[in-house]
PDB file of C-alpha atoms in Angstrom:
ATOM      1  CA  VAL A  26     -14.079  54.633   2.294  1.00 67.00           C
ATOM      2  CA  PRO A  27     -15.246  51.305   3.720  1.00 78.00           C
ATOM      3  CA  TRP A  28     -17.939  50.986   1.052  1.00 79.00           C
ATOM      4  CA  LYS A  29     -15.209  51.006  -1.626  1.00 81.00           C
ATOM      5  CA  GLN A  30     -13.413  48.098   0.063  1.00 80.00           C
ATOM      6  CA  ALA A  31     -16.682  46.209   0.333  1.00 78.00           C
ATOM      7  CA  HIS A  32     -17.237  46.682  -3.404  1.00 84.00           C
ATOM      8  CA  LEU A  33     -13.722  45.431  -4.158  1.00 88.00           C
ATOM      9  CA  TYR A  34     -14.291  42.371  -1.976  1.00 89.00           C
ATOM     10  CA  TYR A  35     -17.617  41.548  -3.615  1.00 89.00           C
ATOM     11  CA  ASP A  36     -16.293  42.226  -7.122  1.00 91.00           C
ATOM     12  CA  ALA A  37     -13.462  39.743  -6.499  1.00 92.00           C
ATOM     13  CA  ALA A  38     -15.910  37.181  -5.064  1.00 93.00           C
ATOM     14  CA  ILE A  39     -18.233  37.552  -8.072  1.00 94.00           C
ATOM     15  CA  ALA A  40     -15.315  37.176 -10.519  1.00 95.00           C
ATOM     16  CA  ASP A  41     -14.141  34.069  -8.655  1.00 95.00           C
ATOM     17  CA  ARG A  42     -17.624  32.490  -8.752  1.00 96.00           C
ATOM     18  CA  LEU A  43     -18.028  33.285 -12.473  1.00 96.00           C
ATOM     19  CA  ASP A  44     -14.640  31.715 -13.222  1.00 95.00           C
ATOM     20  CA  ARG A  45     -15.487  28.626 -11.180  1.00 96.00           C
ATOM     21  CA  THR A  46     -18.888  28.297 -12.881  1.00 95.00           C
ATOM     22  CA  SER A  47     -17.328  28.502 -16.353  1.00 95.00           C
ATOM     23  CA  ARG A  48     -14.814  25.777 -15.414  1.00 95.00           C
ATOM     24  CA  TYR A  49     -17.593  23.518 -14.116  1.00 94.00           C
ATOM     25  CA  LEU A  50     -19.545  24.052 -17.341  1.00 95.00           C
ATOM     26  CA  ARG A  51     -16.474  23.066 -19.417  1.00 94.00           C
ATOM     27  CA  VAL A  52     -16.010  19.910 -17.350  1.00 93.00           C
ATOM     28  CA  ALA A  53     -19.716  19.053 -17.620  1.00 93.00           C
ATOM     29  CA  ALA A  54     -19.569  19.477 -21.399  1.00 94.00           C
ATOM     30  CA  GLN A  55     -16.943  16.702 -21.549  1.00 94.00           C
ATOM     31  CA  ARG A  56     -19.143  14.177 -19.750  1.00 93.00           C
ATOM     32  CA  LYS A  57     -20.331  12.253 -22.834  1.00 93.00           C
ATOM     33  CA  ASN A  58     -16.769  11.929 -24.138  1.00 92.00           C
ATOM     34  CA  VAL A  59     -15.498  10.701 -20.762  1.00 92.00           C
ATOM     35  CA  GLU A  60     -18.336   8.175 -20.437  1.00 92.00           C
ATOM     36  CA  ALA A  61     -17.597   6.872 -23.946  1.00 92.00           C
ATOM     37  CA  ASN A  62     -13.920   6.422 -23.010  1.00 89.00           C
ATOM     38  CA  ILE A  63     -14.863   4.571 -19.821  1.00 86.00           C
ATOM     39  CA  ALA A  64     -17.124   2.232 -21.798  1.00 87.00           C
ATOM     40  CA  LEU A  65     -14.318   1.613 -24.312  1.00 86.00           C
ATOM     41  CA  ILE A  66     -11.876   0.728 -21.551  1.00 81.00           C
ATOM     42  CA  ALA A  67     -14.413  -1.586 -19.903  1.00 79.00           C
ATOM     43  CA  LYS A  68     -14.794  -3.473 -23.215  1.00 82.00           C
ATOM     44  CA  ARG A  69     -11.060  -4.190 -23.405  1.00 81.00           C
ATOM     45  CA  ASN A  70     -11.302  -6.980 -20.809  1.00 77.00           C
ATOM     46  CA  ALA A  71      -8.585  -5.996 -18.345  1.00 76.00           C
ATOM     47  CA  SER A  72      -8.983  -9.328 -16.538  1.00 79.00           C
ATOM     48  CA  ARG A  73      -6.742 -11.017 -19.116  1.00 81.00           C
ATOM     49  CA  PHE A  74      -3.767  -9.224 -17.542  1.00 83.00           C
ATOM     50  CA  TYR A  75      -4.454 -10.792 -14.118  1.00 81.00           C
ATOM     51  CA  LEU A  76      -4.155 -14.348 -12.850  1.00 85.00           C
ATOM     52  CA  LYS A  77      -7.401 -16.304 -12.705  1.00 86.00           C
ATOM     53  CA  ALA A  78      -7.051 -17.582  -9.132  1.00 83.00           C
ATOM     54  CA  SER A  79      -7.521 -15.182  -6.246  1.00 79.00           C
ATOM     55  CA  SER A  80      -6.178 -17.303  -3.385  1.00 85.00           C
ATOM     56  CA  PRO A  81      -2.409 -16.974  -2.835  1.00 86.00           C
ATOM     57  CA  ALA A  82      -1.623 -20.693  -3.140  1.00 89.00           C
ATOM     58  CA  LEU A  83      -3.604 -21.206  -6.342  1.00 90.00           C
ATOM     59  CA  ALA A  84      -2.246 -18.006  -7.884  1.00 89.00           C
ATOM     60  CA  ALA A  85       1.338 -19.043  -7.056  1.00 90.00           C
ATOM     61  CA  ALA A  86       0.686 -22.466  -8.582  1.00 91.00           C
ATOM     62  CA  GLU A  87      -0.638 -20.753 -11.718  1.00 91.00           C
ATOM     63  CA  VAL A  88       2.528 -18.616 -11.962  1.00 90.00           C
ATOM     64  CA  GLN A  89       4.706 -21.691 -11.425  1.00 91.00           C
ATOM     65  CA  GLN A  90       2.828 -23.714 -14.052  1.00 92.00           C
ATOM     66  CA  MET A  91       3.068 -20.953 -16.679  1.00 92.00           C
ATOM     67  CA  ALA A  92       6.747 -20.324 -15.987  1.00 92.00           C
ATOM     68  CA  GLN A  93       7.672 -23.979 -15.923  1.00 92.00           C
ATOM     69  CA  ALA A  94       6.073 -24.556 -19.327  1.00 93.00           C
ATOM     70  CA  ILE A  95       8.004 -21.613 -20.849  1.00 93.00           C
ATOM     71  CA  VAL A  96      11.282 -22.556 -19.158  1.00 92.00           C
ATOM     72  CA  GLU A  97      11.151 -26.217 -20.164  1.00 92.00           C
ATOM     73  CA  ALA A  98      10.128 -25.327 -23.744  1.00 94.00           C
ATOM     74  CA  ASN A  99      13.395 -23.382 -24.003  1.00 92.00           C
ATOM     75  CA  GLY A 100      15.522 -26.313 -22.805  1.00 91.00           C
ATOM     76  CA  LEU A 101      16.282 -25.024 -19.325  1.00 92.00           C
ATOM     77  CA  THR A 102      16.294 -27.150 -16.191  1.00 91.00           C
ATOM     78  CA  VAL A 103      14.289 -26.037 -13.155  1.00 91.00           C
ATOM     79  CA  GLU A 104      16.393 -26.766 -10.086  1.00 91.00           C
ATOM     80  CA  SER A 105      13.996 -25.350  -7.511  1.00 91.00           C
ATOM     81  CA  THR A 106      10.942 -23.172  -7.008  1.00 90.00           C
ATOM     82  CA  GLN A 107       9.700 -21.560  -3.851  1.00 91.00           C
ATOM     83  CA  PHE A 108       6.502 -19.681  -3.117  1.00 89.00           C
ATOM     84  CA  SER A 109       7.147 -16.376  -1.398  1.00 83.00           C
ATOM     85  CA  SER A 110       4.640 -14.490   0.685  1.00 80.00           C
ATOM     86  CA  HIS A 111       1.901 -12.545  -1.068  1.00 84.00           C
ATOM     87  CA  LYS A 112       1.204  -8.856  -0.647  1.00 86.00           C
ATOM     88  CA  ASP A 113      -2.205  -7.227  -0.923  1.00 85.00           C
ATOM     89  CA  ASP A 114      -2.094  -3.883  -2.710  1.00 81.00           C
ATOM     90  CA  GLY A 115      -5.531  -2.299  -2.840  1.00 82.00           C
ATOM     91  CA  PRO A 116      -7.832  -4.345  -5.089  1.00 85.00           C
ATOM     92  CA  ARG A 117      -4.901  -6.500  -6.266  1.00 87.00           C
ATOM     93  CA  ARG A 118      -2.723  -9.191  -4.740  1.00 89.00           C
ATOM     94  CA  LYS A 119       0.935  -9.582  -5.708  1.00 91.00           C
ATOM     95  CA  VAL A 120       2.004 -13.237  -5.792  1.00 92.00           C
ATOM     96  CA  THR A 121       5.710 -14.079  -6.020  1.00 92.00           C
ATOM     97  CA  VAL A 122       7.477 -17.343  -6.886  1.00 94.00           C
ATOM     98  CA  SER A 123      11.270 -17.715  -6.700  1.00 94.00           C
ATOM     99  CA  PHE A 124      13.021 -19.799  -9.363  1.00 93.00           C
ATOM    100  CA  ARG A 125      16.448 -21.350  -9.733  1.00 94.00           C
ATOM    101  CA  LEU A 126      17.282 -22.549 -13.263  1.00 92.00           C
ATOM    102  CA  ARG A 127      20.217 -23.968 -15.173  1.00 92.00           C
ATOM    103  CA  GLY A 128      20.920 -23.803 -18.897  1.00 91.00           C
ATOM    104  CA  PRO A 129      22.774 -22.071 -21.731  1.00 91.00           C
ATOM    105  CA  LEU A 130      22.677 -18.269 -21.828  1.00 89.00           C
ATOM    106  CA  PRO A 131      20.818 -17.890 -25.180  1.00 91.00           C
ATOM    107  CA  ALA A 132      18.038 -20.146 -23.862  1.00 92.00           C
ATOM    108  CA  VAL A 133      17.901 -18.085 -20.656  1.00 93.00           C
ATOM    109  CA  GLN A 134      17.558 -14.887 -22.664  1.00 93.00           C
ATOM    110  CA  LYS A 135      14.752 -16.333 -24.786  1.00 95.00           C
ATOM    111  CA  ALA A 136      12.900 -17.719 -21.751  1.00 94.00           C
ATOM    112  CA  LEU A 137      13.108 -14.404 -19.891  1.00 93.00           C
ATOM    113  CA  TYR A 138      11.741 -12.576 -22.927  1.00 94.00           C
ATOM    114  CA  GLU A 139       8.831 -15.036 -23.195  1.00 94.00           C
ATOM    115  CA  LEU A 140       8.098 -14.755 -19.475  1.00 91.00           C
ATOM    116  CA  GLU A 141       7.869 -10.966 -19.592  1.00 89.00           C
ATOM    117  CA  THR A 142       5.721 -10.894 -22.742  1.00 91.00           C
ATOM    118  CA  ALA A 143       3.247 -13.561 -21.601  1.00 87.00           C
ATOM    119  CA  LEU A 144      -0.387 -12.957 -20.691  1.00 87.00           C
ATOM    120  CA  PRO A 145      -1.289 -12.603 -17.879  1.00 89.00           C
ATOM    121  CA  TYR A 146       1.611 -10.282 -17.208  1.00 88.00           C
ATOM    122  CA  LEU A 147       4.560 -11.814 -15.364  1.00 91.00           C
ATOM    123  CA  TYR A 148       7.347  -9.644 -13.936  1.00 91.00           C
ATOM    124  CA  VAL A 149      10.955 -10.728 -13.378  1.00 92.00           C
ATOM    125  CA  ASP A 150      12.652  -9.247 -10.322  1.00 93.00           C
ATOM    126  CA  ASN A 151      15.957  -9.789  -8.455  1.00 93.00           C
ATOM    127  CA  LEU A 152      17.612 -11.484 -11.436  1.00 93.00           C
ATOM    128  CA  VAL A 153      21.013 -13.097 -10.801  1.00 94.00           C
ATOM    129  CA  ILE A 154      22.920 -14.900 -13.583  1.00 92.00           C
ATOM    130  CA  ARG A 155      26.110 -16.790 -12.740  1.00 90.00           C
ATOM    131  CA  SER A 156      28.418 -18.813 -14.943  1.00 84.00           C
ATOM    132  CA  ASN A 157      29.580 -22.225 -13.768  1.00 76.00           C
ATOM    133  CA  ALA A 158      32.816 -21.940 -15.713  1.00 69.00           C
ATOM    134  CA  GLY A 159      35.851 -20.529 -13.940  1.00 65.00           C
ATOM    135  CA  ARG A 160      37.631 -17.403 -15.108  1.00 68.00           C
ATOM    136  CA  ASN A 161      40.261 -19.291 -17.062  1.00 68.00           C
ATOM    137  CA  ALA A 162      37.951 -22.031 -18.371  1.00 68.00           C
ATOM    138  CA  LYS A 163      37.877 -22.418 -22.148  1.00 71.00           C
ATOM    139  CA  PRO A 164      34.710 -24.139 -23.352  1.00 68.00           C
ATOM    140  CA  ALA A 165      34.800 -26.493 -26.292  1.00 69.00           C
ATOM    141  CA  PRO A 166      34.006 -24.825 -29.621  1.00 73.00           C
ATOM    142  CA  GLY A 167      30.284 -24.767 -30.390  1.00 71.00           C
ATOM    143  CA  VAL A 168      29.323 -25.735 -26.831  1.00 71.00           C
ATOM    144  CA  GLU A 169      27.579 -23.098 -24.750  1.00 75.00           C
ATOM    145  CA  PRO A 170      28.407 -23.434 -21.030  1.00 78.00           C
ATOM    146  CA  ASP A 171      25.524 -23.657 -18.580  1.00 84.00           C
ATOM    147  CA  THR A 172      24.622 -20.710 -16.410  1.00 90.00           C
ATOM    148  CA  LEU A 173      22.858 -20.656 -13.076  1.00 93.00           C
ATOM    149  CA  VAL A 174      19.894 -18.263 -12.994  1.00 93.00           C
ATOM    150  CA  GLN A 175      17.939 -17.099  -9.939  1.00 95.00           C
ATOM    151  CA  PHE A 176      14.993 -14.711 -10.028  1.00 94.00           C
ATOM    152  CA  ASP A 177      11.672 -13.851  -8.485  1.00 93.00           C
ATOM    153  CA  LEU A 178       8.686 -13.986 -10.798  1.00 93.00           C
ATOM    154  CA  TYR A 179       5.552 -12.165  -9.727  1.00 91.00           C
ATOM    155  CA  ALA A 180       2.100 -11.514 -11.101  1.00 91.00           C
ATOM    156  CA  PHE A 181      -1.070  -9.856  -9.892  1.00 91.00           C
ATOM    157  CA  THR A 182      -4.465 -11.289  -9.178  1.00 90.00           C
ATOM    158  CA  ARG A 183      -7.646  -9.479  -8.330  1.00 86.00           C
ATOM    159  CA  LEU A 184      -8.912  -9.852  -4.795  1.00 82.00           C
ATOM    160  CA  ALA A 185     -12.303 -11.449  -4.407  1.00 72.00           C
ATOM    161  CA  LYS A 186     -14.877  -8.845  -3.449  1.00 68.00           C
ATOM    162  CA  PRO A 187     -16.317  -9.465   0.020  1.00 58.00           C
ATOM    163  CA  ALA A 188     -19.970 -10.331   0.206  1.00 53.00           C
ATOM    164  CA  PRO A 189     -22.148  -7.436   1.399  1.00 60.00           C
ATOM    165  CA  ASN A 190     -23.385  -7.686   4.991  1.00 61.00           C
ATOM    166  CA  LYS A 191     -27.082  -8.457   5.333  1.00 59.00           C
ATOM    167  CA  SER A 192     -27.844  -6.648   8.562  1.00 53.00           C
TER     168      SER A 192
END
């Protein structure tokens, strides 16, 4: 009964091809909708979420300038900043700047909120907050003691596309 097995094999192959064809037709029918969604996303201007500069030094300076303006507007003191190494991640470059600040805790909270809600997007990482007051210290009423804050602030920039080779 080899002819019966051959029929079963070919029946299964035909059913598989028909199923695959119907799936491809369903996907093809969605093409206009998908293209419209792609056009909509392209109109949203995703570049506003990235830093303008593509070189690591300029991008780090941009992060530092943005952060320093926000930090100083909230009454905090910048004790030090340090550019860390950059990391290329596909079409993006991650640029990190380390900060060390001093100021009252409510101002720190407000500055951190403003940093993380700013455009282009800035991300706070490795946050350490320490109080200068000892365990038994009793601050004067109405006076907020200063805290020492350390964190890494990073943002992404798009890598410049290499020029095509003219060979």
